[in-house]
Amino acid sequence: MSNLEKKNNNNNNNNNNSNNRLKFGLTFLPIELKEIISGCCRGIAQTLVGHPLDTIKVRLQTQCIQSPIYTGVIDCFLKTLKQESILGLYRGASSPLAMSTLYSAILFLAWNQSKKFTLIFFPSQSQSRSQSQSQSQSQSQLINNNQKKIEFSFLQLIFAGSLSGLIAALVEGPIDLTKSQMQYVAAPNQFTKFSSAWACAKFIYNKYGIIGLYQGTTAIALRNFFGSAVYFASYETLLDRFGGKNNHYYILAAGGISGALFWLSIYPLDVVKSCLQTDNIDPKNRKYKSIKNCIYQLYKQQGVIRFWKGFTACLIRSFPVNAISFLVYEKTRELLN
């Protein structure tokens, strides 16, 4: 064998050893850590793609009906660009960009754990039989295995989705509050003077404590209870019908449709949430005293139509944002496996 051939063989062996070490390291990462890393990547992608239209959505949702600043999505977009430049569309983005990674990680970690909880405490008959036949492999291992060994019923997916949404609301509340306060410019707002959402959050915490950061979180929990059930159950069901995770287009389609269904199912609750979170931070000076009072006042303003303000911007945003974010999540998860 020539020296050149020996050198090539050594290089190939080194590459194989390196790949084996990489595969070993990623394969044996705890499943929870894999969910956190994948969720973080998904959260970054979601914020970068979706924040501009989220800003437009919040401004259309919360502007005064008697003297509106914007006539629609395009008008809001153009006026924001003209008055505040492109940075206006990313107002308050520092909190979502940094914290959305945390929120998304918690959401998908909660989703994975909720499926395990559902399987253990609410198994179907077929899952019970499978469990008795596979004593050597735990439910967690079955769920985390790349091969689909357990099929969840639609009701099980709904339950797990609702539970994960409630857990994620604990993190989402403070993030959404600072983001919404920074985005809201329909009336004089003390928080628009802050250079970042972090400064806004610090101000709220110093003045009103941890409770101040959870303004409107009850509405978020209520929204997530229904919305996350639709979100995850529809994604898993559609992806299974389309043919699985082997095709990028299947993931994009299932993610985009599930995102649109999420907003269709809970948008009126999101309007209520936005109004509560852009209300005065001082409890004594708030316009809305409760969720029920907020719904009543919004209905008095314009009837049912009032609960669908900004929906066009939200729907335009929902498909590409969720399609891309699910693709990033799945491919990161695949890499880690």
XYZ file of C-alpha atoms in Angstrom:
337
model
C 0.000 0.000 0.000
C 1.371 3.413 -0.961
C 1.970 6.217 1.533
C -0.836 8.225 -0.103
C -3.331 5.384 0.369
C -2.276 4.967 4.013
C -2.714 8.680 4.591
C -6.202 8.617 3.049
C -7.197 5.614 5.174
C -5.978 7.352 8.319
C -7.956 10.466 7.443
C -11.090 8.384 6.834
C -10.647 6.605 10.157
C -10.189 9.911 11.963
C -13.327 11.312 10.327
C -15.300 8.195 11.262
C -14.090 8.387 14.851
C -15.003 12.069 14.999
C -18.483 11.376 13.610
C -18.962 8.521 16.060
C -17.991 10.745 18.980
C -20.410 13.441 17.750
C -23.223 10.923 17.316
C -22.528 9.423 20.729
C -22.570 12.820 22.422
C -25.814 13.967 20.814
C -27.577 10.637 21.127
C -27.018 10.421 24.858
C -28.158 13.949 25.674
C -31.127 13.818 28.068
C -34.432 14.055 26.214
C -35.412 17.091 28.281
C -32.267 18.937 27.193
C -32.993 18.094 23.561
C -36.475 19.583 23.915
C -35.052 22.728 25.514
C -32.437 23.251 22.792
C -34.934 22.585 19.986
C -37.505 24.852 21.603
C -34.959 27.654 21.970
C -34.076 27.500 18.268
C -37.755 27.497 17.393
C -38.385 30.557 19.606
C -35.604 32.567 17.941
C -36.947 31.775 14.467
C -40.502 32.646 15.503
C -39.528 36.060 16.866
C -37.341 37.085 13.937
C -40.023 36.182 11.399
C -43.171 37.160 13.251
C -42.522 40.179 15.484
C -43.239 42.932 12.895
C -46.737 41.628 12.167
C -47.257 40.982 15.877
C -46.597 44.669 16.509
C -49.200 45.592 13.883
C -51.667 43.110 15.403
C -51.338 44.575 18.899
C -51.706 48.163 17.672
C -54.838 47.345 15.685
C -56.293 45.386 18.602
C -55.813 48.139 21.164
C -56.346 51.413 19.277
C -59.271 53.624 20.290
C -62.418 52.851 18.290
C -63.727 56.433 18.487
C -60.569 57.951 17.002
C -58.531 55.167 15.365
C -54.990 55.891 14.240
C -54.888 53.126 11.630
C -57.452 52.068 9.042
C -56.021 48.597 8.495
C -52.965 46.372 8.255
C -51.295 48.187 5.350
C -51.992 51.623 6.814
C -50.536 50.568 10.171
C -47.488 49.084 8.450
C -46.798 52.203 6.353
C -47.375 54.679 9.189
C -45.109 52.709 11.510
C -42.339 52.639 8.898
C -42.728 56.355 8.189
C -42.851 57.509 11.804
C -40.562 54.992 13.488
C -38.589 53.310 10.658
C -38.108 49.539 10.560
C -37.178 49.632 14.244
C -40.785 50.527 15.041
C -41.918 47.150 13.772
C -39.437 45.509 16.141
C -40.367 47.690 19.124
C -40.263 45.567 22.246
C -38.516 42.730 20.397
C -35.621 42.471 22.841
C -37.857 40.739 25.363
C -39.370 38.228 22.913
C -36.054 37.509 21.206
C -34.353 36.721 24.485
C -37.336 35.391 26.412
C -39.178 33.685 23.568
C -36.335 31.205 23.500
C -37.108 30.427 27.140
C -40.875 30.390 26.550
C -40.624 28.131 23.505
C -38.267 25.781 25.353
C -40.708 25.563 28.275
C -43.674 25.080 25.923
C -42.159 22.147 24.043
C -40.639 20.625 27.163
C -44.099 20.864 28.750
C -45.628 19.310 25.611
C -43.272 16.340 25.779
C -43.830 15.852 29.515
C -47.600 16.290 29.151
C -47.685 13.454 26.611
C -45.856 11.238 29.085
C -48.302 12.259 31.823
C -51.252 11.519 29.534
C -49.852 8.115 28.599
C -49.257 7.127 32.225
C -52.531 8.343 33.740
C -54.953 8.206 30.789
C -53.806 5.367 28.523
C -56.064 3.903 25.861
C -56.769 0.177 25.764
C -54.211 -0.423 23.010
C -51.583 1.560 24.930
C -52.313 -0.455 28.076
C -51.759 -3.691 26.146
C -48.562 -2.299 24.613
C -47.349 -1.312 28.055
C -47.902 -4.794 29.469
C -46.085 -6.348 26.489
C -43.084 -3.996 26.772
C -42.123 -4.073 30.426
C -38.451 -3.532 29.567
C -39.112 -0.175 27.890
C -40.638 2.756 29.758
C -43.273 5.133 28.389
C -40.660 7.874 28.200
C -38.402 5.741 26.052
C -41.291 4.837 23.761
C -42.240 8.469 23.244
C -38.685 9.610 22.693
C -37.810 6.820 20.274
C -37.478 8.004 16.685
C -39.753 5.228 15.475
C -43.408 5.888 16.153
C -44.351 3.121 18.568
C -47.216 4.868 20.329
C -50.135 6.553 18.609
C -52.009 9.059 20.753
C -55.727 9.531 20.297
C -57.010 12.965 19.331
C -58.502 13.442 22.820
C -55.166 12.565 24.424
C -53.396 15.139 22.226
C -55.973 17.769 23.197
C -55.484 17.054 26.902
C -51.682 17.155 26.633
C -51.853 20.355 24.587
C -54.073 22.110 27.134
C -51.810 21.096 29.997
C -48.665 22.311 28.208
C -50.352 25.644 27.410
C -51.219 26.247 31.055
C -47.648 25.522 32.150
C -46.191 27.812 29.462
C -48.498 30.673 30.524
C -46.414 31.104 33.679
C -43.456 32.167 31.518
C -45.407 33.836 28.734
C -47.245 36.292 31.026
C -44.329 38.622 31.904
C -42.898 38.371 28.359
C -46.171 39.372 26.735
C -46.793 42.167 29.232
C -43.540 44.022 28.550
C -43.808 43.389 24.808
C -47.394 44.691 24.651
C -46.634 47.759 26.763
C -43.708 48.614 24.474
C -45.773 48.074 21.315
C -48.789 50.099 22.463
C -48.760 53.660 21.104
C -52.479 54.412 20.651
C -52.427 56.635 23.735
C -49.734 58.298 25.866
C -47.822 55.439 27.446
C -45.043 55.784 29.995
C -43.344 52.627 28.749
C -42.617 53.836 25.226
C -39.841 55.982 26.725
C -37.857 52.887 27.683
C -35.118 51.796 25.335
C -35.870 48.097 25.802
C -38.438 45.687 27.145
C -35.910 44.691 29.829
C -35.930 48.236 31.186
C -39.721 48.184 31.100
C -39.844 44.888 33.020
C -37.371 46.194 35.600
C -39.487 49.313 36.147
C -42.660 47.268 36.627
C -40.953 44.852 39.022
C -39.389 47.612 41.129
C -42.695 49.465 41.446
C -45.288 46.686 41.651
C -43.337 43.526 42.403
C -43.680 40.127 40.772
C -47.485 40.448 40.712
C -47.166 43.475 38.448
C -45.421 41.376 35.815
C -48.385 38.987 35.697
C -50.973 41.543 34.646
C -53.364 39.813 32.224
C -51.834 36.364 32.721
C -55.197 34.837 33.671
C -56.426 35.697 30.183
C -53.275 34.113 28.712
C -53.875 30.905 30.684
C -57.487 30.795 29.472
C -56.385 31.422 25.891
C -53.631 28.796 26.063
C -55.903 26.183 27.585
C -58.001 26.124 24.421
C -55.424 27.326 21.890
C -52.592 24.942 22.737
C -54.996 22.009 22.571
C -55.918 22.959 19.015
C -52.320 23.868 18.134
C -50.580 20.640 19.093
C -53.432 18.231 18.352
C -53.912 19.633 14.843
C -50.160 19.634 14.135
C -49.646 16.029 15.193
C -52.787 14.869 13.368
C -52.042 16.737 10.139
C -48.405 15.652 10.093
C -49.468 12.048 10.507
C -52.034 12.385 7.692
C -49.544 14.077 5.370
C -46.987 11.312 5.787
C -44.712 12.154 8.722
C -41.589 14.211 9.345
C -39.469 12.912 6.476
C -40.562 15.676 4.103
C -39.883 19.375 4.752
C -43.066 20.393 2.976
C -45.204 18.200 5.229
C -43.764 19.903 8.312
C -44.226 23.366 6.802
C -47.820 22.644 5.819
C -48.789 21.048 9.142
C -47.072 23.816 11.134
C -48.625 26.627 9.106
C -52.153 25.201 9.230
C -51.953 24.448 12.956
C -50.798 28.033 13.578
C -53.751 29.421 11.617
C -56.167 27.117 13.477
C -54.697 28.257 16.796
C -55.548 31.884 16.097
C -58.943 31.092 14.599
C -59.890 29.255 17.777
C -58.816 31.842 20.347
C -58.474 35.245 18.672
C -61.257 36.996 20.643
C -59.538 35.870 23.862
C -56.258 37.255 22.543
C -57.909 40.649 21.970
C -59.073 40.613 25.585
C -55.571 39.629 26.691
C -53.983 42.470 24.710
C -56.394 45.050 26.142
C -55.713 43.859 29.690
C -51.950 43.927 29.192
C -51.874 47.372 27.574
C -54.073 48.810 30.317
C -52.547 51.063 32.976
C -49.950 49.226 35.007
C -51.280 50.858 38.186
C -54.270 48.769 39.379
C -56.013 51.899 40.687
C -56.076 53.541 37.271
C -56.992 50.579 35.076
C -59.841 50.848 32.617
C -60.639 47.134 32.777
C -61.242 45.648 36.220
C -61.442 42.000 35.157
C -61.726 39.687 32.148
C -65.522 39.809 32.363
C -65.517 43.607 32.595
C -63.124 43.855 29.650
C -65.350 41.645 27.481
C -68.380 43.733 28.427
C -66.704 47.057 27.603
C -65.269 45.810 24.295
C -68.665 44.479 23.228
C -70.274 47.832 24.031
C -67.786 49.599 21.761
C -68.478 47.754 18.512
C -70.212 44.447 19.151
C -68.696 41.148 18.023
C -66.541 42.870 15.377
C -64.495 44.479 18.148
C -63.108 41.057 19.113
C -61.651 40.494 15.630
C -59.650 43.711 15.257
C -56.203 42.998 13.826
C -57.136 39.481 12.767
C -55.958 39.999 9.170
C -52.429 40.821 10.340
C -52.513 37.877 12.718
C -53.657 35.432 10.036
C -51.053 36.673 7.545
C -48.413 36.196 10.224
C -49.584 32.838 11.553
C -48.894 30.544 8.594
C -45.282 31.457 7.703
C -44.212 31.970 11.323
C -45.493 28.619 12.548
C -44.445 26.783 9.402
C -40.844 27.976 9.757
C -40.718 27.622 13.535
C -41.955 24.020 13.444
C -39.459 23.197 10.696
C -36.621 24.658 12.783
C -37.825 22.703 15.821
C -38.124 19.373 13.996
C -34.800 19.680 12.188
C -32.978 20.686 15.358
C -34.585 17.741 17.118
C -33.539 15.479 14.270
C -29.945 16.737 14.473
C -29.803 16.083 18.197
C -31.044 12.534 17.650
